[in-house]
Amino acid sequence: MAKPRKKTVRKQRKPKRGVSWRRWLWLMVITLMLAMLLYTLYLDRVVQARFEGQRWSLPAKVYGRSLALYPGAPVTLEHLEQTLLGLGYRQVKHPDRPGEYSSFRSRVLLRTRAFRFPDIDRPSDYMEVTLDSQGVESLKRASSGDPVGHYRIEPRLIGSLRSAHGEDRILTSREELPELLVNALIAVEDRNFYHHFGVDPIAIARALWANLRAKRVVQGGSTLTQQLVKNFFLNPERSLWRKFNEALMAVILDWRYSKDEILQAYANEIYLGQQGGRAIHGFALASRFYFNRPLEELDLPRLAMLVTLVRGPSAYDPRRHPKQAKQRRHLVLQLMRDQGVIDAQQAAKAQQAPLGVEQGSLHSSGSPAFMDLVKRQLRRDYKEADLNAGGLRVFSTLDPWLQERAELAMSKQLKALEKARGLAIGTLQGAVTLADVETGEVTALVGDRNPRYAGFNRALDAVRPVGSLIKPAVYLSALDQPGRYQLFTPLVDKPIRIKGANGEIWAPDNYDNLIHEDVNLQQALVESLNLATVHLGLSVGLKSVLDSLYQLGIRRPISAYPSLLLGAVSLSPLEMTQMYQTLANGGFSATLKSIREVTDSQGEPLSRYPLEIESRADSKAVYLLRQALQEVTRSGTGKALQWLLPDRTAVAGKTGTTDKLRDSWFAGFDRRRVSVAWIGRDDNTPTGLTGSSGAMRVWAELMNSIGIQSLVEDLPRGVEMVTIDPVSGLRGEGCRDAVDYPVISGSITLDSAPCANSHSLMDDGVKWLQGLFR
């Protein structure tokens, strides 16, 4: 019997542990590589989307008005030179480069800068201006001698609107960057810039060694590309992950774009300073901010200062830390010398140069009060996003030269008034407005005794009782009824008591607490008599007075109370400027404006704000009123102007004083400009100043400093002169003390006074002798 076969059992091989581990390792590596690839592709898309889209939010830039030069232009040598200095021009022996000028006696040579105006892209010019006591005598091109009929100096940048992130910059191209600046930047910050791939391992190793030796961080290894990535794409978080992203994105950026494109972006992005809530980015804006000059006009010491700021705008701020800034600049110049960018002689000379910082218009924020007016007008016409990011160029009506004089007038007179009256320094506040009579363009605006303070804007928002400044509207209402009222019409000046709806009695008084007999309409306005004004206003009707106010340009709703007649209505200095502009312009109202034109970032026109004039009041009645307002400044409440202004200067105006001397007002005009000044206290306590002793001093200081053009009042059609006997109020040709008054033709029929045309024997003898020689 056969033996049964043994069943063989095959032994199963045990899996080798190492094989599974390596497999999982390869799987993890592949997964990580794939994830890295996907993440790199993601970052690549992020870099491209941001770098090729709208890279920066560009707030709207606001420019002042250009100085117009033409034969006969009323521009003094001081005016021209201060305009050029405000633009950052340099006075030299002979101007060879844009932004330079020379002055000898009454002859000025200047190399203007190229500028894109809304209507023309104008290149740099070489101009010769000759001036005399009247203004510009001749204007020609210095190179050819060809006469020029009209020329505009480029406007001054007075400010910009804040972007959503508070950043501001002026974009510049790679071609516009000075090569000396580029070479200095590379020598100091990234000497291998043109050779590395976005990250520089040699620089990293060098920095690591230096930091280990010093046992602290004394040197960084970041390239310019990494610095750009850090500022442009990443948040300020300090972590290894952010550093990893920075390096990877720098490699991507270097692979995708040229070195010149990276340099251009860096030059526009780099943070270089702070002005309040406004961050200064880019070399072009920093050049204006620190030196009040375009970037292309900077010399070696100033360019080195900009590179100095790259390392730390706060630590090396040349205004706050000049010593540290100069030490760092010294090192920058030394590195430039070591790298062969400049030679030893250039470095030594530049190291001895001053920092060259100037308090330019950009640093001083221009005029915040005027900028406030510009913003309000812009926001009526543009979306906030366009103003904060669209790069609009706004050409405003502000005249920087007039603005500076308005600021000086306010500052000087407030200090003088406080000193003369023993008031605590800084307790008085004020506002000044200045506008063109014909166009309504606001050329200067001061909203605080500190004109750089961007807080409460009193010129626009100090809505205070205007006192007697309102009275011309009352008298215009009467003169609009020539059948009833003329300048020589007798008025009642006696006490009056009016019971209000709440039962209270309103009983006004004259300022001098006296009753004036034998007063006529013009005298009542000239002497600002309250009682005569109230009687007149009630006679013509409160509705008529309100209509006159609205005709003169007041838009604010006003209640028809009798106290309105004496200025118990609160308005702002700008609103009063609108009212007096209409009077100054003969009844033609030009809406006050702060903007002339707006273009896009490329200079293409978007909006124009043309001259809009509307006839709002009868020009003949306004002419009569203007004669009375001139008399205010000759013999009335404003007669102090006779010694505050040059001799025989003809201006018109009105003082205003409120209860308990809380507000001091003056509104006045010459042939070209209308201005309103206000002085008061923010807590509404008394100032002790009347309109003539306070605000009128500011007005006179301003008008004296800018030059007055006396009023020339030609008799308009429809108006004739009559001679009135002050005793009888009848025609008084030949009467003693007779006064000539303008009247609207055909509006009155008057008999002759008993004294009219009476002749003495001497008069007859003179006429007989005159006849012999005819």
mmCIF file of N, CA and C in Angstrom, residues 538-591:
data_model
loop_
_atom_site.group_PDB
_atom_site.id
_atom_site.type_symbol
_atom_site.label_atom_id
_atom_site.label_comp_id
_atom_site.label_asym_id
_atom_site.label_seq_id
_atom_site.Cartn_x
_atom_site.Cartn_y
_atom_site.Cartn_z
ATOM 1 N N LEU A 538 -38.908 147.584 6.636
ATOM 2 C CA LEU A 538 -40.326 147.306 6.864
ATOM 3 C C LEU A 538 -41.184 147.999 5.821
ATOM 4 N N SER A 539 -40.719 149.148 5.355
ATOM 5 C CA SER A 539 -41.480 149.887 4.347
ATOM 6 C C SER A 539 -41.488 149.149 3.010
ATOM 7 N N VAL A 540 -40.327 148.632 2.587
ATOM 8 C CA VAL A 540 -40.280 147.927 1.301
ATOM 9 C C VAL A 540 -40.809 146.502 1.438
ATOM 10 N N GLY A 541 -40.800 145.965 2.671
ATOM 11 C CA GLY A 541 -41.335 144.627 2.910
ATOM 12 C C GLY A 541 -40.249 143.584 3.069
ATOM 13 N N LEU A 542 -40.411 142.711 4.065
ATOM 14 C CA LEU A 542 -39.420 141.672 4.316
ATOM 15 C C LEU A 542 -39.296 140.717 3.132
ATOM 16 N N LYS A 543 -40.393 140.438 2.452
ATOM 17 C CA LYS A 543 -40.332 139.553 1.287
ATOM 18 C C LYS A 543 -39.462 140.152 0.199
ATOM 19 N N SER A 544 -39.572 141.448 0.003
ATOM 20 C CA SER A 544 -38.751 142.112 -1.007
ATOM 21 C C SER A 544 -37.273 142.022 -0.653
ATOM 22 N N VAL A 545 -36.950 142.162 0.645
ATOM 23 C CA VAL A 545 -35.560 142.064 1.079
ATOM 24 C C VAL A 545 -35.041 140.642 0.859
ATOM 25 N N LEU A 546 -35.871 139.635 1.206
ATOM 26 C CA LEU A 546 -35.458 138.249 0.966
ATOM 27 C C LEU A 546 -35.237 137.987 -0.518
ATOM 28 N N ASP A 547 -36.113 138.527 -1.358
ATOM 29 C CA ASP A 547 -35.944 138.364 -2.803
ATOM 30 C C ASP A 547 -34.620 138.954 -3.262
ATOM 31 N N SER A 548 -34.263 140.093 -2.696
ATOM 32 C CA SER A 548 -32.986 140.714 -3.063
ATOM 33 C C SER A 548 -31.814 139.837 -2.649
ATOM 34 N N LEU A 549 -31.883 139.255 -1.467
ATOM 35 C CA LEU A 549 -30.806 138.362 -1.018
ATOM 36 C C LEU A 549 -30.640 137.174 -1.965
ATOM 37 N N TYR A 550 -31.760 136.574 -2.360
ATOM 38 C CA TYR A 550 -31.674 135.429 -3.266
ATOM 39 C C TYR A 550 -31.186 135.855 -4.649
ATOM 40 N N GLN A 551 -31.586 137.039 -5.089
ATOM 41 C CA GLN A 551 -31.101 137.547 -6.371
ATOM 42 C C GLN A 551 -29.591 137.767 -6.345
ATOM 43 N N LEU A 552 -29.073 138.159 -5.204
ATOM 44 C CA LEU A 552 -27.644 138.427 -5.083
ATOM 45 C C LEU A 552 -26.818 137.162 -4.901
ATOM 46 N N GLY A 553 -27.482 136.004 -4.816
ATOM 47 C CA GLY A 553 -26.734 134.759 -4.821
ATOM 48 C C GLY A 553 -26.799 133.939 -3.554
ATOM 49 N N ILE A 554 -27.537 134.397 -2.529
ATOM 50 C CA ILE A 554 -27.671 133.599 -1.308
ATOM 51 C C ILE A 554 -28.615 132.436 -1.579
ATOM 52 N N ARG A 555 -28.197 131.226 -1.221
ATOM 53 C CA ARG A 555 -29.013 130.035 -1.476
ATOM 54 C C ARG A 555 -29.657 129.488 -0.196
ATOM 55 N N ARG A 556 -29.103 129.791 0.932
ATOM 56 C CA ARG A 556 -29.574 129.228 2.197
ATOM 57 C C ARG A 556 -30.971 129.765 2.526
ATOM 58 N N PRO A 557 -31.904 128.896 2.955
ATOM 59 C CA PRO A 557 -33.235 129.373 3.354
ATOM 60 C C PRO A 557 -33.144 130.326 4.549
ATOM 61 N N ILE A 558 -33.861 131.440 4.472
ATOM 62 C CA ILE A 558 -33.820 132.459 5.523
ATOM 63 C C ILE A 558 -35.247 132.791 5.934
ATOM 64 N N SER A 559 -35.488 132.864 7.227
ATOM 65 C CA SER A 559 -36.819 133.205 7.738
ATOM 66 C C SER A 559 -37.021 134.712 7.712
ATOM 67 N N ALA A 560 -38.254 135.124 7.446
ATOM 68 C CA ALA A 560 -38.576 136.547 7.295
ATOM 69 C C ALA A 560 -38.925 137.166 8.641
ATOM 70 N N TYR A 561 -37.921 137.348 9.498
ATOM 71 C CA TYR A 561 -38.116 138.061 10.759
ATOM 72 C C TYR A 561 -37.555 139.480 10.624
ATOM 73 N N PRO A 562 -38.132 140.454 11.341
ATOM 74 C CA PRO A 562 -37.619 141.834 11.244
ATOM 75 C C PRO A 562 -36.130 141.953 11.582
ATOM 76 N N SER A 563 -35.644 141.115 12.517
ATOM 77 C CA SER A 563 -34.226 141.196 12.892
ATOM 78 C C SER A 563 -33.305 140.846 11.730
ATOM 79 N N LEU A 564 -33.863 140.186 10.694
ATOM 80 C CA LEU A 564 -33.089 139.917 9.484
ATOM 81 C C LEU A 564 -32.496 141.202 8.918
ATOM 82 N N LEU A 565 -33.225 142.307 9.047
ATOM 83 C CA LEU A 565 -32.809 143.575 8.444
ATOM 84 C C LEU A 565 -31.495 144.096 9.014
ATOM 85 N N LEU A 566 -31.133 143.646 10.214
ATOM 86 C CA LEU A 566 -29.882 144.073 10.834
ATOM 87 C C LEU A 566 -28.855 142.947 10.874
ATOM 88 N N GLY A 567 -29.094 141.899 10.074
ATOM 89 C CA GLY A 567 -28.090 140.857 9.951
ATOM 90 C C GLY A 567 -28.206 139.743 10.950
ATOM 91 N N ALA A 568 -29.377 139.542 11.556
ATOM 92 C CA ALA A 568 -29.566 138.420 12.467
ATOM 93 C C ALA A 568 -29.834 137.162 11.651
ATOM 94 N N VAL A 569 -28.957 136.900 10.714
ATOM 95 C CA VAL A 569 -29.014 135.718 9.876
ATOM 96 C C VAL A 569 -27.583 135.206 9.767
ATOM 97 N N SER A 570 -27.412 133.915 9.867
ATOM 98 C CA SER A 570 -26.073 133.332 9.889
ATOM 99 C C SER A 570 -25.702 132.787 8.519
ATOM 100 N N LEU A 571 -24.572 133.264 8.012
ATOM 101 C CA LEU A 571 -24.054 132.849 6.707
ATOM 102 C C LEU A 571 -22.544 132.691 6.812
ATOM 103 N N SER A 572 -21.964 132.014 5.838
ATOM 104 C CA SER A 572 -20.518 131.793 5.836
ATOM 105 C C SER A 572 -19.808 132.892 5.045
ATOM 106 N N PRO A 573 -18.513 133.063 5.260
ATOM 107 C CA PRO A 573 -17.757 134.040 4.453
ATOM 108 C C PRO A 573 -17.871 133.777 2.956
ATOM 109 N N LEU A 574 -17.897 132.505 2.533
ATOM 110 C CA LEU A 574 -18.008 132.233 1.101
ATOM 111 C C LEU A 574 -19.368 132.663 0.567
ATOM 112 N N GLU A 575 -20.429 132.470 1.348
ATOM 113 C CA GLU A 575 -21.758 132.910 0.913
ATOM 114 C C GLU A 575 -21.811 134.419 0.775
ATOM 115 N N MET A 576 -21.168 135.125 1.699
ATOM 116 C CA MET A 576 -21.151 136.583 1.601
ATOM 117 C C MET A 576 -20.310 137.049 0.412
ATOM 118 N N THR A 577 -19.292 136.270 0.076
ATOM 119 C CA THR A 577 -18.494 136.599 -1.104
ATOM 120 C C THR A 577 -19.342 136.512 -2.361
ATOM 121 N N GLN A 578 -20.214 135.513 -2.435
ATOM 122 C CA GLN A 578 -21.099 135.392 -3.587
ATOM 123 C C GLN A 578 -22.024 136.605 -3.694
ATOM 124 N N MET A 579 -22.560 137.045 -2.585
ATOM 125 C CA MET A 579 -23.451 138.207 -2.588
ATOM 126 C C MET A 579 -22.722 139.451 -3.078
ATOM 127 N N TYR A 580 -21.515 139.689 -2.555
ATOM 128 C CA TYR A 580 -20.803 140.909 -2.923
ATOM 129 C C TYR A 580 -20.172 140.808 -4.308
ATOM 130 N N GLN A 581 -19.945 139.563 -4.803
ATOM 131 C CA GLN A 581 -19.488 139.429 -6.186
ATOM 132 C C GLN A 581 -20.552 139.933 -7.140
ATOM 133 N N THR A 582 -21.818 139.637 -6.865
ATOM 134 C CA THR A 582 -22.907 140.103 -7.723
ATOM 135 C C THR A 582 -22.987 141.619 -7.712
ATOM 136 N N LEU A 583 -22.820 142.226 -6.540
ATOM 137 C CA LEU A 583 -22.819 143.685 -6.454
ATOM 138 C C LEU A 583 -21.616 144.276 -7.187
ATOM 139 N N ALA A 584 -20.445 143.666 -6.995
ATOM 140 C CA ALA A 584 -19.235 144.183 -7.626
ATOM 141 C C ALA A 584 -19.301 144.071 -9.140
ATOM 142 N N ASN A 585 -20.054 143.099 -9.636
ATOM 143 C CA ASN A 585 -20.143 142.861 -11.079
ATOM 144 C C ASN A 585 -21.382 143.502 -11.680
ATOM 145 N N GLY A 586 -21.920 144.499 -11.015
ATOM 146 C CA GLY A 586 -23.026 145.268 -11.584
ATOM 147 C C GLY A 586 -24.332 144.528 -11.674
ATOM 148 N N GLY A 587 -24.553 143.542 -10.760
ATOM 149 C CA GLY A 587 -25.803 142.801 -10.779
ATOM 150 C C GLY A 587 -25.725 141.503 -11.551
ATOM 151 N N PHE A 588 -24.548 141.197 -12.135
ATOM 152 C CA PHE A 588 -24.357 139.945 -12.869
ATOM 153 C C PHE A 588 -23.650 138.943 -11.962
ATOM 154 N N SER A 589 -24.317 137.839 -11.685
ATOM 155 C CA SER A 589 -23.798 136.853 -10.751
ATOM 156 C C SER A 589 -23.055 135.758 -11.503
ATOM 157 N N ALA A 590 -21.803 135.539 -11.118
ATOM 158 C CA ALA A 590 -21.017 134.409 -11.618
ATOM 159 C C ALA A 590 -20.832 133.452 -10.448
ATOM 160 N N THR A 591 -21.387 132.264 -10.548
ATOM 161 C CA THR A 591 -21.310 131.310 -9.443
ATOM 162 C C THR A 591 -19.861 131.067 -9.059
#
